[in-house]
XYZ file of C-alpha atoms in Angstrom:
246
model
C 60.338 66.089 -36.203
C 63.226 65.592 -38.645
C 66.579 65.830 -36.929
C 69.539 67.513 -38.561
C 72.847 65.885 -39.394
C 74.557 68.005 -36.730
C 74.004 65.738 -33.718
C 76.454 67.087 -31.150
C 74.058 66.211 -28.328
C 73.521 62.621 -29.447
C 72.974 60.366 -26.440
C 72.491 63.245 -23.990
C 69.437 63.421 -21.727
C 67.994 66.893 -21.201
C 65.323 68.227 -18.861
C 63.533 71.365 -20.045
C 61.129 73.097 -17.660
C 58.401 75.416 -18.876
C 58.382 73.323 -22.039
C 54.715 73.872 -22.887
C 55.239 77.241 -24.613
C 57.626 79.911 -25.831
C 61.321 79.572 -25.145
C 60.811 76.201 -23.453
C 59.115 74.673 -26.490
C 61.700 76.130 -28.860
C 64.555 74.913 -26.646
C 63.139 71.404 -26.511
C 62.992 71.299 -30.308
C 66.512 72.715 -30.668
C 68.019 70.161 -28.274
C 66.117 67.336 -29.959
C 67.485 68.445 -33.327
C 70.930 68.164 -31.775
C 70.240 64.557 -30.852
C 69.218 64.863 -27.195
C 66.569 62.777 -25.465
C 64.120 64.925 -23.532
C 62.031 65.138 -20.406
C 59.542 67.946 -21.005
C 58.233 69.539 -17.802
C 55.305 71.937 -17.319
C 51.810 72.053 -15.828
C 49.830 71.916 -19.085
C 49.806 68.218 -19.931
C 47.845 68.644 -23.166
C 50.516 70.911 -24.578
C 53.295 68.612 -23.416
C 51.632 65.681 -25.161
C 51.323 67.655 -28.384
C 55.007 68.625 -28.256
C 56.001 65.055 -27.420
C 54.116 63.886 -30.496
C 55.824 66.515 -32.649
C 59.352 65.747 -31.476
C 58.880 61.992 -31.460
C 61.097 59.179 -30.228
C 63.170 59.779 -27.109
C 60.777 62.288 -25.561
C 58.969 61.904 -22.254
C 56.745 64.342 -20.366
C 55.983 65.197 -16.753
C 53.079 67.438 -15.770
C 53.909 69.040 -12.424
C 53.659 72.352 -10.571
C 57.237 73.478 -9.965
C 56.081 75.761 -7.143
C 55.684 72.684 -4.933
C 58.670 72.075 -2.672
C 59.020 68.435 -3.709
C 58.728 69.116 -7.447
C 62.436 69.581 -8.158
C 63.344 66.232 -6.644
C 60.419 64.573 -8.410
C 61.566 65.897 -11.786
C 65.147 64.666 -11.357
C 63.973 61.311 -9.984
C 61.619 60.871 -12.948
C 64.401 61.612 -15.434
C 66.773 59.152 -13.776
C 64.103 56.453 -13.586
C 63.124 56.960 -17.225
C 66.501 57.524 -18.868
C 69.012 56.377 -16.247
C 70.828 59.704 -16.149
C 70.592 63.480 -16.591
C 73.154 65.336 -18.709
C 71.472 68.709 -19.245
C 69.089 70.742 -17.115
C 67.453 73.831 -18.604
C 65.564 75.799 -15.956
C 63.304 77.879 -18.172
C 59.951 78.037 -16.356
C 59.060 81.544 -15.198
C 56.223 84.012 -14.713
C 56.101 87.778 -15.164
C 53.998 90.136 -13.088
C 54.720 93.839 -13.421
C 53.255 96.661 -11.414
C 54.231 99.838 -9.608
C 54.440 99.289 -5.852
C 51.156 101.189 -5.463
C 49.319 98.531 -7.457
C 51.370 95.354 -7.047
C 49.231 92.384 -6.016
C 51.067 90.892 -3.040
C 49.096 87.681 -3.530
C 51.319 87.075 -6.584
C 54.570 87.417 -4.667
C 54.982 83.939 -3.212
C 54.327 82.181 -6.510
C 56.756 84.449 -8.352
C 59.443 83.636 -5.796
C 58.626 79.927 -5.950
C 58.729 79.617 -9.753
C 61.344 82.206 -10.731
C 63.830 81.545 -7.946
C 63.212 78.783 -5.413
C 62.357 76.058 -7.937
C 65.430 76.922 -10.003
C 67.712 76.856 -6.970
C 66.361 73.500 -5.814
C 66.619 71.943 -9.280
C 70.122 73.326 -9.824
C 71.441 72.049 -6.493
C 69.959 68.576 -6.882
C 71.227 68.307 -10.470
C 74.638 69.676 -9.494
C 75.103 66.937 -6.913
C 74.143 64.218 -9.375
C 76.295 65.619 -12.160
C 79.293 66.233 -9.925
C 79.221 62.609 -8.806
C 79.348 61.585 -12.481
C 81.964 64.184 -13.394
C 79.972 65.750 -16.213
C 76.838 67.778 -16.933
C 75.369 71.105 -18.003
C 73.007 73.408 -16.103
C 71.430 76.333 -17.965
C 69.358 78.864 -16.042
C 67.210 81.240 -18.076
C 67.452 84.763 -16.671
C 66.560 88.067 -18.327
C 68.284 91.291 -19.242
C 65.770 92.679 -16.734
C 68.131 91.493 -13.990
C 70.223 94.579 -14.673
C 67.496 97.116 -15.443
C 65.965 99.390 -12.785
C 62.622 100.299 -14.339
C 59.378 101.137 -12.581
C 57.125 98.126 -12.257
C 59.882 95.531 -12.582
C 61.243 95.445 -9.046
C 60.060 91.955 -8.107
C 60.709 90.263 -11.448
C 64.062 91.942 -12.020
C 65.098 91.424 -8.405
C 64.423 87.696 -8.597
C 66.349 87.400 -11.854
C 69.276 89.294 -10.303
C 69.248 86.917 -7.346
C 69.127 83.959 -9.725
C 72.146 85.240 -11.615
C 74.178 85.630 -8.423
C 73.252 82.103 -7.316
C 74.118 80.682 -10.750
C 77.475 82.432 -10.870
C 78.393 81.104 -7.417
C 77.294 77.591 -8.394
C 79.568 77.790 -11.438
C 82.488 78.716 -9.184
C 81.687 75.940 -6.713
C 81.611 73.383 -9.541
C 84.810 74.588 -11.200
C 86.993 71.631 -12.119
C 84.214 69.107 -11.532
C 83.293 68.625 -15.187
C 79.916 70.297 -14.659
C 79.252 73.432 -16.685
C 76.879 76.124 -15.431
C 75.575 79.043 -17.443
C 73.022 81.833 -17.716
C 71.109 82.756 -20.857
C 69.530 86.193 -20.426
C 67.046 87.061 -23.183
C 65.918 90.535 -24.079
C 62.396 91.186 -25.325
C 61.082 87.953 -26.795
C 57.546 87.429 -28.066
C 56.076 84.701 -25.831
C 53.080 84.067 -23.614
C 54.925 85.608 -20.665
C 53.245 88.899 -21.586
C 49.741 87.423 -21.706
C 48.864 88.573 -18.182
C 49.742 92.173 -19.076
C 47.702 91.993 -22.261
C 44.757 90.439 -20.430
C 44.641 93.575 -18.267
C 44.473 95.747 -21.374
C 48.124 96.787 -21.146
C 50.520 96.509 -24.081
C 53.063 93.704 -23.787
C 56.709 94.661 -23.920
C 56.955 92.778 -27.208
C 54.622 95.361 -28.771
C 57.001 98.296 -28.306
C 59.834 97.048 -30.532
C 60.436 94.288 -33.064
C 60.862 91.478 -30.543
C 62.892 88.310 -30.849
C 61.299 84.924 -31.400
C 61.747 81.981 -29.002
C 63.812 80.076 -31.564
C 66.501 82.757 -31.395
C 66.917 82.185 -27.671
C 66.786 78.412 -28.116
C 69.793 78.587 -30.423
C 71.772 80.251 -27.642
C 70.770 77.544 -25.168
C 71.813 74.831 -27.578
C 75.125 76.593 -28.222
C 75.802 76.634 -24.477
C 74.986 72.940 -24.199
C 77.293 72.026 -27.089
C 80.485 73.362 -25.499
C 83.262 70.811 -25.220
C 86.758 70.490 -23.802
C 87.556 73.168 -21.247
C 85.076 75.699 -22.629
C 82.126 76.907 -20.566
C 79.861 79.517 -22.145
C 78.861 80.872 -18.762
C 76.829 83.940 -19.689
C 74.951 84.807 -22.880
C 72.904 88.008 -23.143
C 70.679 88.008 -26.219
C 69.280 91.420 -27.109
C 66.741 92.317 -29.761
C 68.451 94.508 -32.342
C 66.231 97.484 -31.391
C 66.951 97.328 -27.652
C 69.130 100.041 -26.161
C 69.430 98.921 -22.529
């Protein structure tokens, strides 16, 4: 990958979870273009290796299931062992399961909670402690505009994103004055693999109803948040597709 001349993240070390596809892949590329070194985290090692090869020097990978209780600590430990520090954490990994309560598969519930909420909370807390001790850092949690939408079939997903936003906002307050920035990027409808489970069941993905955004458009917002300096903290960015009316 050819990096741009605008290297505001030069020397920074960033962890990106869910890096094997969609917004995670685009975010990894955007941060690398800004000069950051990367630890790419996801389960699909083959995809991580391909992205590592594309981005090039300064990129490491870790294949791990973030639903495991010990995964968050393992990710942070791996980054510190490999790079010596962690400057940026982007908690992007997430899964979407939608269904009316009549049809919702309760077997999916625990994994949704583990990936969309618990893993993010664990990673954020561990990173916050490390960053606070150093007096600097950036945590970005990827939410969704669905956190504020009450639509049939979205109760679990939207509820978890709403809980994540409340946790993230409180963490920002707790870290005020510490030098650690905390923010939420909440995308609207973005064309990624997150809708693949819906499509596999013969249902249209949400990205088929309107002209959806592309992952790169969300990645630009993440990079913008990470490039804040001085006393600025871009704490909440909602990115809507131009056709969305929520």
